[in-house]
Tab-separated table of C-alpha atoms in Angstrom:
chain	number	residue	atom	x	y	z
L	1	UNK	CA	120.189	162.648	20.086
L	2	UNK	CA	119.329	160.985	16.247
L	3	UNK	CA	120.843	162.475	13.400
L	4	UNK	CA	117.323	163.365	12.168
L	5	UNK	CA	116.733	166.078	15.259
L	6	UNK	CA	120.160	167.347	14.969
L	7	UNK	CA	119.606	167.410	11.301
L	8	UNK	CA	116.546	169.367	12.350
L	9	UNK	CA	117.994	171.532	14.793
L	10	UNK	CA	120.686	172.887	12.369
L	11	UNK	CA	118.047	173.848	10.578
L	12	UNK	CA	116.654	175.771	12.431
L	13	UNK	CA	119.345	177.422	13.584
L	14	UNK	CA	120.542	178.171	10.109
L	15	UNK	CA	117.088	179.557	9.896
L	16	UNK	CA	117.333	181.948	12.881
L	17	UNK	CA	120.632	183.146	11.925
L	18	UNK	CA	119.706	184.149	8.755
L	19	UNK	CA	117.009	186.459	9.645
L	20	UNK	CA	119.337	187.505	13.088
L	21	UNK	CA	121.956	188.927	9.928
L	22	UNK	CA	119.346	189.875	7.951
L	23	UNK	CA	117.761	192.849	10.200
L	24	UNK	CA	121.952	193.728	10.805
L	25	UNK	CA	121.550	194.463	7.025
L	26	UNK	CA	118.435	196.457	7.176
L	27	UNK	CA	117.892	198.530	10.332
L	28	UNK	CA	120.623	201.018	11.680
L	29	UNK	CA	119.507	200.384	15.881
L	30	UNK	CA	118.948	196.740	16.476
L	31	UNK	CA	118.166	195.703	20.201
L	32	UNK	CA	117.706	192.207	21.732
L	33	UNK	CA	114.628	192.056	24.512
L	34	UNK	CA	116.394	190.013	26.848
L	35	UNK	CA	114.540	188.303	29.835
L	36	UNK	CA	116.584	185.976	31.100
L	37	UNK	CA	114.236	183.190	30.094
L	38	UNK	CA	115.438	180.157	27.952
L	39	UNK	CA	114.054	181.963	24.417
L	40	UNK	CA	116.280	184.917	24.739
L	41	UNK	CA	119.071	183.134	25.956
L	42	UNK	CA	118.974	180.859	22.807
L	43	UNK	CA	118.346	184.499	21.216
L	44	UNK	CA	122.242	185.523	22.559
L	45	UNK	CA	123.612	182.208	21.900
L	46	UNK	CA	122.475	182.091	18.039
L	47	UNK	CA	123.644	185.929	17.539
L	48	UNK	CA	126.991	184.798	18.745
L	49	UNK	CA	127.371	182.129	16.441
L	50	UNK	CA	125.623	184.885	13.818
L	51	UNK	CA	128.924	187.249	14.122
L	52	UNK	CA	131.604	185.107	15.638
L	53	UNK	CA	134.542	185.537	16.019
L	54	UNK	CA	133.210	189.363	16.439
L	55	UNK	CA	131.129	190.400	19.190
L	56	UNK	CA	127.229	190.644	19.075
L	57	UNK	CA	126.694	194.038	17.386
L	58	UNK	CA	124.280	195.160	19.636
L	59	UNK	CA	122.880	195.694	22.806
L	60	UNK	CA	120.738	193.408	25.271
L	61	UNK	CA	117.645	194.942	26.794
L	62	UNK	CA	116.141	194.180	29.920
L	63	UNK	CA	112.983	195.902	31.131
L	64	UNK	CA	112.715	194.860	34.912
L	65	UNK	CA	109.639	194.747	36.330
L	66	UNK	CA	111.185	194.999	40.013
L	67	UNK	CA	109.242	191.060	40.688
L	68	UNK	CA	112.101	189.239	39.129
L	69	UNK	CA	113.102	186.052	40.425
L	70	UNK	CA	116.279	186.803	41.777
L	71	UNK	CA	117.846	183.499	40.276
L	72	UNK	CA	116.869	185.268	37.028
L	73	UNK	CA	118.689	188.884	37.754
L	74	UNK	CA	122.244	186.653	38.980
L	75	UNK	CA	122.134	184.839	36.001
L	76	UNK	CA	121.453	187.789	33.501
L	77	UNK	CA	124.237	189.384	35.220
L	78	UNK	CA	126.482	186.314	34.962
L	79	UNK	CA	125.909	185.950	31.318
L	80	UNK	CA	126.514	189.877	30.266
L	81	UNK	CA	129.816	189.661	31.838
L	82	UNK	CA	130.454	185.881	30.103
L	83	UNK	CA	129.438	186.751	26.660
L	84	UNK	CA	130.710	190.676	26.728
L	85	UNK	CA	127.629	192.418	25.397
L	86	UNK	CA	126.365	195.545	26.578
L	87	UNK	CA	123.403	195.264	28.571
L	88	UNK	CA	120.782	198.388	29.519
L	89	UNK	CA	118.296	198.157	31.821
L	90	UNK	CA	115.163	200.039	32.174
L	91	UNK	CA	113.004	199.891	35.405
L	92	UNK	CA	109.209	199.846	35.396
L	93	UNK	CA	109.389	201.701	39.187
L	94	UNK	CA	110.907	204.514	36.856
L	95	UNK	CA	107.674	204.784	34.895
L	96	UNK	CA	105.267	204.706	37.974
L	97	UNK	CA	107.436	207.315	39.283
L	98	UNK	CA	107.523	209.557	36.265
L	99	UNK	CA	103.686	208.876	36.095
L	100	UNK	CA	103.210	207.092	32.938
L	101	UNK	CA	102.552	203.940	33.936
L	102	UNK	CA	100.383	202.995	37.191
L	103	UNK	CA	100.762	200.349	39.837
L	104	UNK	CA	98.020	197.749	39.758
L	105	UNK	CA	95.985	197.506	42.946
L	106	UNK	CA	94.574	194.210	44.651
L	107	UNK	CA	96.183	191.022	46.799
L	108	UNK	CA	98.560	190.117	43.678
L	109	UNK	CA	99.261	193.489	41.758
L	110	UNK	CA	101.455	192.615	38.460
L	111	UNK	CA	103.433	194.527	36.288
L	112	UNK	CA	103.660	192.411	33.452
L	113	UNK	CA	101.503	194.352	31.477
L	114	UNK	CA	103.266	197.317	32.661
L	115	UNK	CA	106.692	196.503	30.656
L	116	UNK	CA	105.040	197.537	27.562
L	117	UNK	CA	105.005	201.246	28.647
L	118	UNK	CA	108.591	200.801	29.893
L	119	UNK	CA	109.707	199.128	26.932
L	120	UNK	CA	108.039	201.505	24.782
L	121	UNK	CA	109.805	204.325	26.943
L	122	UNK	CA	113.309	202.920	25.844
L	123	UNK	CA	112.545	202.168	22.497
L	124	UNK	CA	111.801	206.121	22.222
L	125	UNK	CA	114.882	206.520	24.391
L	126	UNK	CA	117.023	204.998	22.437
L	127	UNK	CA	115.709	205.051	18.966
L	128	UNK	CA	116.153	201.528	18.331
L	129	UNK	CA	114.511	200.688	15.130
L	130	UNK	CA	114.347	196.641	15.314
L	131	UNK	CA	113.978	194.625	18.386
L	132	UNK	CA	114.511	191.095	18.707
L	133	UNK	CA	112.465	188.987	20.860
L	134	UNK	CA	112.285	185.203	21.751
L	135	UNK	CA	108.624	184.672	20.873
L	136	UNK	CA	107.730	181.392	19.051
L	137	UNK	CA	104.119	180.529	17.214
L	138	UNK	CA	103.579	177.144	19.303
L	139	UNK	CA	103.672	179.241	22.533
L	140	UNK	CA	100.167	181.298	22.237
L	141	UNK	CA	97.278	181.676	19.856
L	142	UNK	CA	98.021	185.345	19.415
L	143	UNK	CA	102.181	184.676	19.183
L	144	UNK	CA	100.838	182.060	16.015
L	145	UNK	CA	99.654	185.278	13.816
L	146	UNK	CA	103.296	186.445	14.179
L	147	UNK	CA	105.615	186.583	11.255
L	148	UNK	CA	109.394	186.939	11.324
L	149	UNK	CA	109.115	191.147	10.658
L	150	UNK	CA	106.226	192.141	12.655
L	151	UNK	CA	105.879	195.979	11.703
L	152	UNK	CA	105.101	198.583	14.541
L	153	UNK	CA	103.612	201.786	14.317
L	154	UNK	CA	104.773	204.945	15.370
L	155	UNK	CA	102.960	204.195	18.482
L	156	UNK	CA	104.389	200.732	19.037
L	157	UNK	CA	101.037	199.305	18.219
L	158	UNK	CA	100.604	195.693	16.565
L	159	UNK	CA	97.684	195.411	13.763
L	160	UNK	CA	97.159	191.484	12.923
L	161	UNK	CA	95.487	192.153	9.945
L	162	UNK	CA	97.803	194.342	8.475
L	163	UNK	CA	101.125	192.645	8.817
L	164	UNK	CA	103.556	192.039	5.643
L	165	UNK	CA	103.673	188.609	3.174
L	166	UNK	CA	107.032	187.111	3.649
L	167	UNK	CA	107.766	184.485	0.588
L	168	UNK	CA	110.922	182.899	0.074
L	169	UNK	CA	112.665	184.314	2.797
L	170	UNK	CA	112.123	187.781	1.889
L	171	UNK	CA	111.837	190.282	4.705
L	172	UNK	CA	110.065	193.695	3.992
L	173	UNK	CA	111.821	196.338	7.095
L	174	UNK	CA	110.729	199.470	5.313
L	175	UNK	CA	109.203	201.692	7.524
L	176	UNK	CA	108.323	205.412	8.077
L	177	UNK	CA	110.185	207.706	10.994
L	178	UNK	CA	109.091	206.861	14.469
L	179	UNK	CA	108.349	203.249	13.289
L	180	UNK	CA	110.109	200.104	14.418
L	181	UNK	CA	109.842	195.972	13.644
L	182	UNK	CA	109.664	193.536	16.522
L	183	UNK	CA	111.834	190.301	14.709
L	184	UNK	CA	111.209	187.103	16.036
L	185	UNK	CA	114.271	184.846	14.534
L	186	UNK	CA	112.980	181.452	16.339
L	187	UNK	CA	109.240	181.556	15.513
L	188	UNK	CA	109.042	177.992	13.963
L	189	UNK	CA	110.455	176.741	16.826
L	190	UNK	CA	108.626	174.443	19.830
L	191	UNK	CA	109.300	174.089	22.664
L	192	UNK	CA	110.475	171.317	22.686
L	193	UNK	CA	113.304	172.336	19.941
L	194	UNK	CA	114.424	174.892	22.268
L	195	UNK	CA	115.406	172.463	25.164
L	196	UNK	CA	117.142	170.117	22.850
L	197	UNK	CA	119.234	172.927	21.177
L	198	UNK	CA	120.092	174.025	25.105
L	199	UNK	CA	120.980	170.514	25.198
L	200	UNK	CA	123.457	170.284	22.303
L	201	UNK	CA	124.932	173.687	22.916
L	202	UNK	CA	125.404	172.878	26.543
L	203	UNK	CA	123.952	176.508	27.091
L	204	UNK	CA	123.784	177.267	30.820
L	205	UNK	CA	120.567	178.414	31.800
L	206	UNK	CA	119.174	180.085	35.074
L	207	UNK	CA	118.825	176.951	38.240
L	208	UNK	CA	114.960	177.354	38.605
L	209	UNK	CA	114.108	175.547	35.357
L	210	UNK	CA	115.196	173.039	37.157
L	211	UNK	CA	113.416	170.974	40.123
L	212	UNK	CA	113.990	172.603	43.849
L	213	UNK	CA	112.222	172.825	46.447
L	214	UNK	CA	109.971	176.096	46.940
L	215	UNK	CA	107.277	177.439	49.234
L	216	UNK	CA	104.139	177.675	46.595
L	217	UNK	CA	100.232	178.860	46.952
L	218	UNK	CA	97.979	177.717	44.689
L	219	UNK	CA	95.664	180.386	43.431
L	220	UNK	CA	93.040	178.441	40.985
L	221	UNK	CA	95.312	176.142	39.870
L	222	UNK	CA	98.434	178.584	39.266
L	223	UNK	CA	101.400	177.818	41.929
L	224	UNK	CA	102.730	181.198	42.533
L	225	UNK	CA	105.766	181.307	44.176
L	226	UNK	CA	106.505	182.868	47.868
L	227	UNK	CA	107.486	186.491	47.365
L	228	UNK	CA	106.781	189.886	49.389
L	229	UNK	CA	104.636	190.934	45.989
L	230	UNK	CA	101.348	188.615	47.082
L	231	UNK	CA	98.696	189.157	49.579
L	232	UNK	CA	97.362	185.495	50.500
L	233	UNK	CA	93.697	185.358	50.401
L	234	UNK	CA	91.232	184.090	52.946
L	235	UNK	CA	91.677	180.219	53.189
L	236	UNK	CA	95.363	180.301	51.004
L	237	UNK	CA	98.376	179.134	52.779
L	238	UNK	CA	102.147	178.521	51.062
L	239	UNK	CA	102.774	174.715	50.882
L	240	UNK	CA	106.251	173.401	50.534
L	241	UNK	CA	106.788	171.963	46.986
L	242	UNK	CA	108.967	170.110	44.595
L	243	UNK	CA	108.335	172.665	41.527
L	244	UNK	CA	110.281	174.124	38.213
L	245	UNK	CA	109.371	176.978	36.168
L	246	UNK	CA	108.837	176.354	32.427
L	247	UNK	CA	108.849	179.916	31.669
L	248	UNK	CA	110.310	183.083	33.478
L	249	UNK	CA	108.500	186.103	33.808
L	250	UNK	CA	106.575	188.608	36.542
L	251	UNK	CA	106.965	186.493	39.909
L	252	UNK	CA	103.146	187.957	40.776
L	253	UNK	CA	101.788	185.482	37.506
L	254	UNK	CA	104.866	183.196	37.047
L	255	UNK	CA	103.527	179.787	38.005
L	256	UNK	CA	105.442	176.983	39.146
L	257	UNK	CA	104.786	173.256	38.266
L	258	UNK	CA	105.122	170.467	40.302
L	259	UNK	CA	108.197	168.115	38.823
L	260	UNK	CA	111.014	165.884	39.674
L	261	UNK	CA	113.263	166.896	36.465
L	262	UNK	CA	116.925	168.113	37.516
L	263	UNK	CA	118.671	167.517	34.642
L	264	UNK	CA	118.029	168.732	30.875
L	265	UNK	CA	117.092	165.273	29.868
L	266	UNK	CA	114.605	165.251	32.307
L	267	UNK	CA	113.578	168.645	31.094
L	268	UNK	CA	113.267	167.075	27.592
L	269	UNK	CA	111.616	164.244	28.576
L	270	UNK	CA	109.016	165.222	30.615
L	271	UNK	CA	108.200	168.003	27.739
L	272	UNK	CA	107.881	165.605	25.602
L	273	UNK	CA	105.084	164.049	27.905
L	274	UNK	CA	103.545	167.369	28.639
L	275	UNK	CA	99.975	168.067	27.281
L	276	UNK	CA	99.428	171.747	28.113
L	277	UNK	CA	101.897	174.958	27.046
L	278	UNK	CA	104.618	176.651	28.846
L	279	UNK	CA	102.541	179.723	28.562
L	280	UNK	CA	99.375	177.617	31.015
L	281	UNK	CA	101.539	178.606	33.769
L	282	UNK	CA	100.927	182.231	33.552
L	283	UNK	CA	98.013	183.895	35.203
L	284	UNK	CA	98.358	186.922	33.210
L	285	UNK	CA	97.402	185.165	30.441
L	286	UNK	CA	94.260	183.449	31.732
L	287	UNK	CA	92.364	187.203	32.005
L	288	UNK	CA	90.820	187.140	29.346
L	289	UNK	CA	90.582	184.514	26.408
L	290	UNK	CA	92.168	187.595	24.294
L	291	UNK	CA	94.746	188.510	26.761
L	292	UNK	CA	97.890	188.203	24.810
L	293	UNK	CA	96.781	189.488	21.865
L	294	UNK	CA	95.400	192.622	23.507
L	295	UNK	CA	98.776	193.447	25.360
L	296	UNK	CA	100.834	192.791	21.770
L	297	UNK	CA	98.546	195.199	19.919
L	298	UNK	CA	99.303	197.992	22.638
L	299	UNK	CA	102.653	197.366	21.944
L	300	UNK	CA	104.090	194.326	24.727
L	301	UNK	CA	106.945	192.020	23.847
């Protein structure tokens, strides 16, 4: 790697850390969303580095959808017990049993959107006043409009157009009761800068981000992975395939893509050759042209 990216890369990370202490300073209740996906994992790895040698001052929190990849769940359990940081999981089964959220019907029902009322749920639960989350601007049109402190209402709701000017570094975190922030310490990263920073940390990361074999179905032009959570459809059949996920998510929208990378220089170097997002995978996101931006203002990750 050239001493410009590293160069670059410290950066960055100096960035990240800064506002990671920064909302330590501020808010009383921090959380950090975990997901088991490559963002929040850098997330854990630049909080350790934020406090060492002390712990991470605050909890992980995973809101399981019950359609995890179950490489995802081993390795969020593996890393808990590596790092020593107190995880708490809430279910989203828990909230369609209680009532307050409700199971989506059809061949391919997902619960992505779902984790907002979960998440939401243990937010209220727990009182936590500032959540971390791995969301960067290059990933989605909506995720762009993000700044570092995005303010919540008392409801959990997102308003684009009223969000706070952040100049030199200066975070705003006032807020009235029953409000929280959503803080997203790597928004200026890509992609791209995640992988190499996995890459010079030598940060393990969960095995399907990297190539395997993997029964697939392609449901207009999304490879969904085999799982008891999809219906096939007249004509669809599941086709042995050499695939990797780029992102990690709901395994009813999660789609696979077709590679040959098994190391992280692969990873890095067929990114670098890549010409559509992480985020074209996922068929929640190809509703609606407004998708995202719909599910942050009612509150979602």
């Amino acid at each position: 790697m050239s001493s410009y990216r590293l160069s670059h890369l410290k950066q960055l990370e100096s960035e990240a850390i800064f506002v990671i202490r920064e909302v330590v300073a501020q808010f009383e209740n921090p959380v950090l969303l975990f997901s088991g996906g490559k963002d929040s994992i850098t997330l854990v790895r630049l909080a350790q580095k934020a406090f060492w040698p002390s712990k991470i001052p605050f909890p992980l929190l995973h809101i399981d959808t019950g359609h995890n990849f179950a490489e995802t769940i081993q390795f969020r359990d593996e890393l808990v017990e590596r790092v020593g940081v107190k995880l708490i999981v809430r279910y989203v089964q828990d909230s369609i049993n209680r009532g307050t959220a409700v199971e989506e019907k059809g061949p391919n029902p997902s619960r992505n959107a779902l984790q907002t009322i979960t998440l939401l749920e243990a937010i209220e639960e727990f009182r936590f006043d500032a959540c971390f989350g791995g969301a960067r601007r290059d990933e989605e049109k909506a995720r762009a409009k993000e700044r570092f402190f995005s303010h919540r209402d008392e409801f959990g709701q997102w308003d684009p157009k009223n969000q706070r000017p952040e100049l030199w570094n200066l975070f705003n975190g006032k807020k009235h009761i029953g409000e929280h922030f959503r803080v997203f310490p790597i928004s200026n990263w890509t992609e791209m800068d995640v992988w190499q920073y996995i890459a010079m940390e030598n940060i393990p990361i969960p095995s399907i981000y990297f190539s395997h074999k993997r029964e697939v179905v392609n449901r207009r032009g999304t490879l969904l992975a085999k799982s008891d959570y999809i219906t096939l459809l007249n004509g669809e059949k599941y086709e042995e395939k050499q695939v990797r996920f780029r992102t990690v998510g709901d395994m009813t929208c999660t789609g696979a893509v077709e590679s040959d990378a098994a190391t992280l220089e692969d990873i890095i170097r067929e990114v670098s050759m890549a010409r559509n997002t992480e985020r074209g995978t996922r068929a929640d996101d190809k509703r609606t042209e407004t998708a995202m931006e719909d599910r942050k203002k009612q509150g979602y990750f």
